[in-house]
Each structure stands twice: as structure tokens, then as C-alpha cells.
Amino acid sequence: MPGVVITSGHQPGFHHPGILAKRFAMDATAAAADGSSTWLIADQDVDDPEVIRYPDLDDEGRLVARSWHVVPSRRGIPTALRPWGATSPPPRVSPGLPASIQQGLDEIHEALESVEGTTVAERFTAANEHLLTDHMTQQPSLVRASRLLETEAGQAAVARILEDPRGCLTVWNESLKRAPRAARRLKSGSGDPDEIEVPAWILDAGSRRRPATVGDLKAAIEGSGRIMPRAFLMTAVFRSLTGATMIHGTGGGRYEVVTDHWARTFLGLELPPIRVVTCDLRLPLDSFVESTTHPGMREAIRTLEHDPWDAAGIKQEWVERIREAPRNGMERRSLFTLMHQAMAERRRSRTDELERMRRIEADEADRTRRTEIARSRSWPWPLYDRGDLLACMNRHAPASDASSCP
């Protein structure tokens, strides 16, 4: 891909600002270098772009998170293969919320209706590009991850895996030590070489994906199956196509060390560097959450349940009497039973107090949930005020370069 100076990518959908920052940084870098950019669509993934999360208020005016199911979701099937359906109308949010939320939901619906595409991945990608048009200096080339293994670089990677599948597995699992939570280890199977797992997905008759084996890879090459790359094989092939720096978010910045090590050690590829870019932006929702007023209530309830006496030391006296009684004797067991009977009786006398504390605890838990909603940074980017969004992009997108670690 001559002329490409920067790449990035993500799953199809309306991303949160942290992901959108990658797109802004990619566009700015390409424009400054008078070059082009390429965006990888991870359409082999099985996430749910069809489910749009948004904040709202319930009937009592409390902040809640709701979900708009744009079209029926067929989870477990890659978005590249999920057929598009009739869109449901955008929800109407409470009028007291920031106006950008309703405006964003309406714009998402309008964009999805105005573009073309027969699959979930195609429609959401096109709609996202449609809404970004006024904010970008150029349209990037779009590459579908579901087709990466059909490229020359993808075919070379598959050939290398089939040449030494056990070596592929060994290096893959060794590479995961650099980021143990980044992905699942490959399994060696029952001893049959064809049962060794490879870093790809195979699709069953219902288009659902499962981890592919050497046997699946061979069958797909012969035309009796379809394979798609798993994450690190995907980025290894993609990054090798252009030789251009790739922009990742904070998660990818941590995990891509696995790709670098596996590609270098097993595929013999020295991949180009990465940059890490992100943006933290919250909707103005703090006014819908009261501050916490009863810290430590859980511990207070626990104390009341297990030591319900007002006077200090009463339970300790019981414990000392039990400890001094002969071991394995009836007296010790009897004292233990009497202590718990006394505790239960004392708790009954403080039932009203305990119930009041439990109501306070429930209110605190509900307030904590609302606080988490108010402070979330993961709403779809069209729900944010455009001025706030652009200010965040300009403030955070030009993050410092971070080369991949060996």
C-alpha cells in the first residue's frame, strides 16, 4: 500500500471518544505528512454494535443506563456476516438531560438509514464514516479483517503456521506471558497434529465462529470452510501490509507487545512501531448524582449483625468463656449455642435500627451505580457535545509516540 503513512482500526460501530481519538490522530498525521491512511475494520469480531448504550432518567428522575437495540442482534456471528435488518426508531430520552444525547441518537439513526450496506459491519462502518465526514481532512482506505488472510501477507502467514504448527503454538503461548490477560492460550489437542489450535477462527454451518485447528486451516484452503484471523494474527498481517506506524488505544498499547514478539520470533517479521492515543471525556451528568453521605455503612451493618450489643466487650466475654471450656466437651458446645441465641435475641431487639441501616446501604449502592453511569467515558461519540468532543480531541490526540516493546 504505497503512500500510507499511518494506520489504525477498531470494530465497526460508534466508538467512544477514546477510540475516536485514534481516528483524529490518524487523520492529522496523514495530513501533516501529505500521505494517506488506512483503517482496519475488525469485522471478524462478534461484539454488538447494534446495541447502543445511552444515559437516561427513570420515572423518579434517577440516572440509569439504557440500551437501544437498533436491529435484532445475532451474537456469536461475526459482524461481517450478520445481515442488516429494519432499524427501530431512536429512543426519546428525558428532556432534563444534555441535549447532545437526543441529538446524537437521532443522528445515529439518520446515518444508518441514509447509507448502504447489507451487513451489520458494512452499515455501521458506513454510518460512522458519514458522521465523521465534516471532521476529517481525508477518507482513509478501509481494510476488512475478515478478508485479511486472503491477502498475500495473510497467505504467507497461514503457510508458515502450517509449516510448523507446534512452533506457532509454543511461541504464541510464550508471547502471552508479556500480557497474560490479552488472549486465550492455544491448545495442543489430543496429540494429533491436525488438532493443534492455530490463531484463527473457523466458521460453522451457522456462521458461528470457534477456535480453528490445523485440520480446519487445511480444509479452508481446500475450499470446504472459511477462516478469519484472531486478534494478534490480524494485527501482525495488517501491520506488515504497509510498514506504517499503527495507532492503538491504551488496551492495544499493552497487548500489542504479544503481536510484536510472536511476529518477530515465529513469522520472522519486524513490525513497524505503534503509537498510543486516547481521550477521556465524560458527559455532563454529575448534577444527577448526590454525593455519598454514609461511608462505611456496610461495615456498620456487619458489626451490628455479628456483635449486636451496645456495651463493648460482651461478645468478647462469651468468646473467652467458650475458649476456657474443655475442648470437645458439652459445655463448650452449649456455650456456643447460648451465645448465638443471645446474639439473635439482641438483634431482634434492634430490628428497626438494622432495617434502617440496610435501607441506607441500598440507597448508597444505588447512588454508587448512578455515579458510575455519570462518570462513564464509554458512550458512543455522537452523544457528546461537538464542541466538547473537538476540544478533547485537540487536547489529547497528539499523544507521544510509543514504540512496540520487544
Tab-separated table of C-alpha atoms in Angstrom, residues 7-357:
chain	number	residue	atom	x	y	z
A	7	THR	CA	-2.873	3.157	10.183
A	8	SER	CA	-5.363	2.346	12.913
A	9	GLY	CA	-8.616	0.494	13.332
A	10	HIS	CA	-11.353	-0.908	15.552
A	11	GLN	CA	-14.553	-2.928	15.486
A	12	PRO	CA	-17.403	-1.420	13.449
A	13	GLY	CA	-19.748	0.834	15.366
A	14	PHE	CA	-19.997	4.224	17.001
A	15	HIS	CA	-16.932	4.326	19.221
A	16	HIS	CA	-16.429	6.168	22.495
A	17	PRO	CA	-14.128	9.217	22.438
A	18	GLY	CA	-11.082	7.190	23.492
A	19	ILE	CA	-11.357	5.210	20.260
A	20	LEU	CA	-12.360	8.222	18.194
A	21	ALA	CA	-9.096	9.897	19.264
A	22	LYS	CA	-7.232	7.274	17.215
A	23	ARG	CA	-9.137	8.348	14.126
A	24	PHE	CA	-8.444	12.039	14.705
A	25	ALA	CA	-4.751	11.363	15.314
A	26	MET	CA	-4.533	9.188	12.212
A	27	ASP	CA	-6.163	11.867	10.079
A	28	ALA	CA	-3.925	14.631	11.440
A	29	THR	CA	-0.763	12.561	10.954
A	30	ALA	CA	-1.617	11.664	7.368
A	31	ALA	CA	-2.468	15.285	6.545
A	32	ALA	CA	0.772	16.598	8.070
A	33	ALA	CA	2.831	14.094	6.048
A	34	ASP	CA	0.831	14.664	2.862
A	35	GLY	CA	0.189	10.921	2.788
A	36	SER	CA	-2.721	8.539	3.146
A	37	SER	CA	-4.133	6.462	5.967
A	38	THR	CA	-5.723	3.030	6.331
A	39	TRP	CA	-8.384	1.973	8.838
A	40	LEU	CA	-8.767	-1.684	9.794
A	41	ILE	CA	-12.357	-2.828	10.391
A	42	ALA	CA	-12.292	-5.719	12.850
A	43	ASP	CA	-15.417	-7.261	11.320
A	44	GLN	CA	-14.480	-10.802	12.324
A	45	ASP	CA	-15.432	-9.829	15.869
A	46	VAL	CA	-18.746	-10.848	17.444
A	47	ASP	CA	-19.448	-7.771	19.556
A	48	ASP	CA	-22.817	-5.978	19.427
A	49	PRO	CA	-22.636	-2.613	17.655
A	50	GLU	CA	-26.398	-2.985	17.183
A	51	VAL	CA	-26.891	-2.254	20.894
A	52	ILE	CA	-26.431	1.479	21.559
A	53	ARG	CA	-25.997	2.371	25.246
A	54	TYR	CA	-27.164	5.775	26.401
A	55	PRO	CA	-27.912	7.537	29.709
A	56	ASP	CA	-31.473	8.405	30.687
A	57	LEU	CA	-33.630	9.170	33.725
A	58	ASP	CA	-36.161	6.756	35.188
A	59	ASP	CA	-39.673	7.698	36.328
A	60	GLU	CA	-38.284	9.030	39.615
A	61	GLY	CA	-35.653	11.169	37.925
A	62	ARG	CA	-32.744	8.860	38.765
A	63	LEU	CA	-29.902	8.357	36.315
A	64	VAL	CA	-29.957	4.989	34.517
A	65	ALA	CA	-28.211	3.376	31.557
A	66	ARG	CA	-30.461	2.060	28.803
A	67	SER	CA	-29.870	0.157	25.583
A	68	TRP	CA	-31.312	0.858	22.149
A	69	HIS	CA	-31.434	-2.289	20.012
A	70	VAL	CA	-31.111	-0.726	16.562
A	71	VAL	CA	-31.658	-4.026	14.762
A	72	PRO	CA	-32.042	-7.557	16.155
A	73	SER	CA	-28.651	-8.851	17.281
A	74	ARG	CA	-27.263	-12.261	16.342
A	75	ARG	CA	-24.482	-12.532	18.869
A	76	GLY	CA	-21.801	-15.130	18.177
A	77	ILE	CA	-21.733	-14.419	14.445
A	78	PRO	CA	-19.046	-12.069	13.065
A	79	THR	CA	-20.431	-8.659	12.173
A	80	ALA	CA	-19.127	-9.212	8.626
A	81	LEU	CA	-21.766	-11.938	8.209
A	82	ARG	CA	-24.724	-10.587	10.164
A	83	PRO	CA	-27.437	-9.454	7.736
A	84	TRP	CA	-28.814	-5.967	8.162
A	85	GLY	CA	-32.454	-5.602	9.171
A	86	ALA	CA	-35.070	-2.912	9.629
A	87	THR	CA	-33.964	-0.255	12.103
A	88	SER	CA	-36.012	0.578	15.165
A	89	PRO	CA	-36.707	4.275	15.823
A	90	PRO	CA	-34.345	6.125	18.153
A	91	PRO	CA	-35.488	6.283	21.786
A	92	ARG	CA	-36.663	9.536	23.346
A	93	VAL	CA	-34.616	10.498	26.390
A	94	SER	CA	-35.752	12.589	29.313
A	95	PRO	CA	-35.797	16.308	28.483
A	96	GLY	CA	-33.728	17.219	31.535
A	97	LEU	CA	-30.595	15.554	30.134
A	98	PRO	CA	-27.977	17.282	27.943
A	99	ALA	CA	-29.457	17.964	24.504
A	100	SER	CA	-26.491	16.322	22.766
A	101	ILE	CA	-27.703	12.869	23.868
A	102	GLN	CA	-31.016	13.026	22.000
A	103	GLN	CA	-29.368	14.773	19.086
A	104	GLY	CA	-26.732	12.037	18.876
A	105	LEU	CA	-29.268	9.213	18.951
A	106	ASP	CA	-31.245	10.890	16.177
A	107	GLU	CA	-28.081	11.394	14.101
A	108	ILE	CA	-27.067	7.752	14.535
A	109	HIS	CA	-30.467	6.615	13.294
A	110	GLU	CA	-30.451	9.053	10.374
A	111	ALA	CA	-26.938	7.974	9.362
A	112	LEU	CA	-27.789	4.271	9.488
A	113	GLU	CA	-30.865	4.892	7.355
A	114	SER	CA	-29.058	7.045	4.794
A	115	VAL	CA	-26.109	4.768	3.970
A	116	GLU	CA	-25.927	1.440	2.189
A	117	GLY	CA	-24.704	-1.931	3.382
A	118	THR	CA	-26.116	-5.425	3.578
A	119	THR	CA	-24.316	-6.490	6.762
A	120	VAL	CA	-24.022	-5.047	10.257
A	121	ALA	CA	-20.327	-4.305	9.733
A	122	GLU	CA	-20.893	-2.541	6.407
A	123	ARG	CA	-23.823	-0.457	7.623
A	124	PHE	CA	-22.239	0.693	10.884
A	125	THR	CA	-18.915	1.443	9.223
A	126	ALA	CA	-20.597	3.492	6.503
A	127	ALA	CA	-22.770	5.352	9.025
A	128	ASN	CA	-19.803	6.159	11.245
A	129	GLU	CA	-17.849	7.431	8.229
A	130	HIS	CA	-20.867	9.507	7.200
A	131	LEU	CA	-20.987	11.315	10.568
A	132	LEU	CA	-17.220	11.847	10.585
A	133	THR	CA	-17.076	13.452	7.141
A	134	ASP	CA	-17.162	17.053	8.352
A	135	HIS	CA	-14.443	16.430	10.951
A	136	MET	CA	-11.817	14.705	8.788
A	137	THR	CA	-9.434	16.019	6.129
A	138	GLN	CA	-9.407	12.767	4.145
A	139	GLN	CA	-11.186	9.452	3.756
A	140	PRO	CA	-8.949	6.542	4.767
A	141	SER	CA	-8.699	3.284	2.888
A	142	LEU	CA	-10.812	0.666	4.641
A	143	VAL	CA	-9.496	-2.869	5.141
A	144	ARG	CA	-11.738	-5.680	6.392
A	145	ALA	CA	-10.137	-8.025	8.908
A	146	SER	CA	-12.416	-10.834	7.735
A	147	ARG	CA	-10.546	-10.782	4.393
A	148	LEU	CA	-7.001	-10.269	5.656
A	149	LEU	CA	-5.960	-13.898	5.298
A	150	GLU	CA	-6.793	-13.691	1.586
A	151	THR	CA	-4.021	-11.121	1.059
A	152	GLU	CA	-0.518	-12.124	0.063
A	153	ALA	CA	0.749	-11.345	3.567
A	154	GLY	CA	-2.126	-13.334	5.079
A	155	GLN	CA	-1.464	-16.348	2.883
A	156	ALA	CA	2.240	-16.231	3.786
A	157	ALA	CA	1.346	-16.241	7.498
A	158	VAL	CA	-1.026	-19.200	7.036
A	159	ALA	CA	1.648	-21.123	5.100
A	160	ARG	CA	4.155	-20.512	7.895
A	161	ILE	CA	1.654	-21.732	10.512
A	162	LEU	CA	1.003	-24.947	8.572
A	163	GLU	CA	4.722	-25.436	8.124
A	164	ASP	CA	5.302	-25.504	11.894
A	165	PRO	CA	2.021	-25.503	13.854
A	166	ARG	CA	3.606	-26.704	17.081
A	167	GLY	CA	6.206	-23.968	16.869
A	168	CYS	CA	3.415	-21.462	16.261
A	169	LEU	CA	1.607	-22.657	19.377
A	170	THR	CA	4.744	-22.637	21.519
A	171	VAL	CA	5.771	-19.111	20.546
A	172	TRP	CA	2.179	-17.830	20.813
A	173	ASN	CA	1.763	-19.134	24.354
A	174	GLU	CA	5.236	-17.921	25.311
A	175	SER	CA	4.412	-14.467	23.915
A	176	LEU	CA	1.294	-14.261	26.085
A	177	LYS	CA	3.494	-14.122	29.182
A	178	ARG	CA	4.112	-10.485	28.209
A	179	ALA	CA	0.393	-9.748	28.645
A	180	PRO	CA	-1.269	-12.805	30.259
A	181	ARG	CA	-4.821	-11.436	30.031
A	182	ALA	CA	-4.547	-10.395	26.398
A	183	ALA	CA	-5.875	-13.608	24.841
A	184	ARG	CA	-6.524	-17.294	25.402
A	185	ARG	CA	-3.648	-19.734	25.064
A	186	LEU	CA	-3.623	-22.094	22.085
A	187	LYS	CA	-4.332	-25.742	22.901
A	188	SER	CA	-2.259	-28.642	21.643
A	189	GLY	CA	-5.188	-31.053	21.287
A	190	SER	CA	-5.010	-34.807	21.888
A	191	GLY	CA	-1.688	-35.382	20.179
A	192	ASP	CA	-2.970	-35.498	16.615
A	193	PRO	CA	-1.097	-32.726	14.716
A	194	ASP	CA	-4.318	-31.743	12.947
A	195	GLU	CA	-5.922	-30.931	16.315
A	196	ILE	CA	-3.374	-28.289	17.273
A	197	GLU	CA	-5.086	-24.912	17.593
A	198	VAL	CA	-3.996	-22.059	15.347
A	199	PRO	CA	-4.553	-18.285	15.846
A	200	ALA	CA	-7.621	-18.164	13.634
A	201	TRP	CA	-11.378	-18.717	13.751
A	202	ILE	CA	-13.295	-21.287	11.721
A	203	LEU	CA	-16.962	-20.662	10.938
A	204	ASP	CA	-19.514	-23.429	11.365
A	205	ALA	CA	-22.580	-24.011	9.182
A	206	GLY	CA	-24.472	-21.338	11.131
A	207	SER	CA	-21.662	-18.783	10.641
A	208	ARG	CA	-20.716	-19.001	14.299
A	209	ARG	CA	-17.020	-18.969	14.981
A	210	ARG	CA	-14.896	-21.320	17.063
A	211	PRO	CA	-11.116	-21.679	17.515
A	212	ALA	CA	-9.603	-23.214	14.411
A	213	THR	CA	-7.226	-26.174	14.299
A	214	VAL	CA	-4.594	-27.215	11.787
A	215	GLY	CA	-7.181	-29.516	10.218
A	216	ASP	CA	-9.629	-26.613	9.871
A	217	LEU	CA	-6.944	-24.487	8.251
A	218	LYS	CA	-6.183	-27.204	5.709
A	219	ALA	CA	-9.876	-27.692	4.938
A	220	ALA	CA	-10.397	-23.965	4.444
A	221	ILE	CA	-7.508	-23.804	1.992
A	222	GLU	CA	-9.124	-26.628	0.064
A	223	GLY	CA	-12.390	-24.683	-0.074
A	224	SER	CA	-14.515	-26.504	2.497
A	225	GLY	CA	-14.510	-23.880	5.223
A	226	ARG	CA	-13.864	-20.233	5.970
A	227	ILE	CA	-11.283	-18.886	8.394
A	228	MET	CA	-10.754	-15.459	9.899
A	229	PRO	CA	-7.779	-14.221	11.922
A	230	ARG	CA	-7.726	-13.899	15.674
A	231	ALA	CA	-6.588	-10.563	17.091
A	232	PHE	CA	-2.793	-10.871	17.090
A	233	LEU	CA	-2.612	-12.643	13.750
A	234	MET	CA	-4.899	-9.903	12.436
A	235	THR	CA	-2.671	-7.011	13.524
A	236	ALA	CA	0.531	-8.845	12.552
A	237	VAL	CA	-0.724	-9.269	8.974
A	238	PHE	CA	-2.243	-5.791	8.818
A	239	ARG	CA	0.846	-4.003	10.132
A	240	SER	CA	3.063	-5.922	7.702
A	241	LEU	CA	0.963	-4.795	4.715
A	242	THR	CA	2.010	-1.140	4.824
A	243	GLY	CA	5.077	-0.819	7.030
A	244	ALA	CA	3.352	2.262	8.504
A	245	THR	CA	3.075	3.180	12.166
A	246	MET	CA	-0.184	1.971	13.705
A	247	ILE	CA	-2.175	3.919	16.289
A	248	HIS	CA	-3.593	1.937	19.188
A	249	GLY	CA	-5.615	2.813	22.253
A	250	THR	CA	-4.390	2.101	25.769
A	251	GLY	CA	-5.526	-1.544	25.679
A	252	GLY	CA	-3.893	-2.265	22.345
A	253	GLY	CA	-0.763	-0.485	23.522
A	254	ARG	CA	-0.443	-3.035	26.325
A	255	TYR	CA	-1.375	-6.091	24.297
A	256	GLU	CA	0.461	-5.428	21.057
A	257	VAL	CA	3.739	-6.484	22.681
A	258	VAL	CA	2.379	-10.016	22.235
A	259	THR	CA	1.920	-9.444	18.499
A	260	ASP	CA	5.417	-7.995	18.171
A	261	HIS	CA	7.099	-10.916	19.914
A	262	TRP	CA	5.098	-13.629	18.127
A	263	ALA	CA	5.552	-11.990	14.698
A	264	ARG	CA	9.278	-11.478	15.225
A	265	THR	CA	10.012	-14.881	16.725
A	266	PHE	CA	7.719	-17.095	14.660
A	267	LEU	CA	6.885	-15.243	11.429
A	268	GLY	CA	10.261	-13.532	11.151
A	269	LEU	CA	8.594	-10.119	10.783
A	270	GLU	CA	9.891	-6.924	12.328
A	271	LEU	CA	6.681	-4.955	12.563
A	272	PRO	CA	6.540	-1.157	12.370
A	273	PRO	CA	6.104	0.776	15.610
A	274	ILE	CA	2.862	1.728	17.296
A	275	ARG	CA	1.599	4.929	18.865
A	276	VAL	CA	-0.807	5.059	21.800
A	277	VAL	CA	-3.540	7.683	21.636
A	278	THR	CA	-6.660	8.126	23.745
A	279	CYS	CA	-9.063	10.743	25.071
A	280	ASP	CA	-11.056	10.791	28.322
A	281	LEU	CA	-14.327	12.672	28.039
A	282	ARG	CA	-17.450	12.461	30.166
A	283	LEU	CA	-20.960	13.690	29.561
A	284	PRO	CA	-22.046	16.462	31.987
A	285	LEU	CA	-24.130	14.205	34.244
A	286	ASP	CA	-22.696	14.876	37.729
A	287	SER	CA	-25.668	17.036	38.686
A	288	PHE	CA	-27.898	13.944	38.540
A	289	VAL	CA	-25.981	12.189	41.332
A	290	GLU	CA	-25.939	13.146	45.009
A	291	SER	CA	-22.688	12.874	46.937
A	292	THR	CA	-22.208	9.894	49.230
A	293	THR	CA	-23.225	10.727	52.805
A	294	HIS	CA	-22.884	7.424	54.674
A	295	PRO	CA	-19.458	5.881	54.075
A	296	GLY	CA	-18.727	2.633	55.879
A	297	MET	CA	-22.353	1.557	56.212
A	298	ARG	CA	-21.599	-1.999	55.066
A	299	GLU	CA	-19.109	-2.417	57.910
A	300	ALA	CA	-21.535	-0.893	60.424
A	301	ILE	CA	-24.234	-3.397	59.411
A	302	ARG	CA	-21.783	-6.263	59.649
A	303	THR	CA	-20.807	-5.160	63.165
A	304	LEU	CA	-24.444	-4.932	64.230
A	305	GLU	CA	-25.184	-8.384	62.814
A	306	HIS	CA	-22.221	-10.111	64.475
A	307	ASP	CA	-21.834	-8.046	67.688
A	308	PRO	CA	-25.273	-6.563	68.387
A	309	TRP	CA	-24.633	-5.432	71.995
A	310	ASP	CA	-24.350	-1.732	72.824
A	311	ALA	CA	-21.797	-2.292	75.526
A	312	ALA	CA	-18.296	-3.114	74.403
A	313	GLY	CA	-16.819	-6.437	75.441
A	314	ILE	CA	-19.977	-8.505	75.906
A	315	LYS	CA	-19.306	-10.734	72.925
A	316	GLN	CA	-15.647	-10.967	73.904
A	317	GLU	CA	-16.719	-12.271	77.332
A	318	TRP	CA	-18.727	-15.003	75.612
A	319	VAL	CA	-15.762	-15.870	73.419
A	320	GLU	CA	-13.440	-16.075	76.451
A	321	ARG	CA	-15.865	-18.374	78.311
A	322	ILE	CA	-16.040	-20.663	75.249
A	323	ARG	CA	-12.257	-20.668	74.902
A	324	GLU	CA	-11.775	-21.613	78.576
A	325	ALA	CA	-14.253	-24.502	78.405
A	326	PRO	CA	-12.793	-28.005	77.849
A	327	ARG	CA	-12.259	-28.827	74.186
A	328	ASN	CA	-14.664	-31.293	72.550
A	329	GLY	CA	-16.907	-31.116	75.610
A	330	MET	CA	-20.628	-30.479	76.032
A	331	GLU	CA	-20.004	-27.276	77.994
A	332	ARG	CA	-18.156	-25.641	75.081
A	333	ARG	CA	-20.870	-26.622	72.579
A	334	SER	CA	-23.580	-25.435	74.971
A	335	LEU	CA	-21.885	-22.055	75.484
A	336	PHE	CA	-21.509	-21.613	71.732
A	337	THR	CA	-25.233	-22.289	71.241
A	338	LEU	CA	-26.198	-19.941	74.076
A	339	MET	CA	-24.011	-17.160	72.657
A	340	HIS	CA	-25.742	-17.352	69.268
A	341	GLN	CA	-29.171	-17.439	70.914
A	342	ALA	CA	-28.261	-14.300	72.859
A	343	MET	CA	-26.996	-12.619	69.681
A	344	ALA	CA	-30.210	-13.467	67.822
A	345	GLU	CA	-32.338	-12.134	70.680
A	346	ARG	CA	-30.332	-8.917	70.808
A	347	ARG	CA	-30.585	-8.485	67.016
A	348	ARG	CA	-34.376	-8.875	67.222
A	349	SER	CA	-34.491	-6.021	69.698
A	350	ARG	CA	-32.641	-3.836	67.181
A	351	THR	CA	-34.588	-4.899	64.084
A	352	ASP	CA	-35.815	-1.392	63.265
A	353	GLU	CA	-32.309	0.018	63.511
A	354	LEU	CA	-30.873	-2.760	61.322
A	355	GLU	CA	-33.574	-2.296	58.670
A	356	ARG	CA	-32.932	1.458	58.601
A	357	MET	CA	-29.225	0.837	58.073
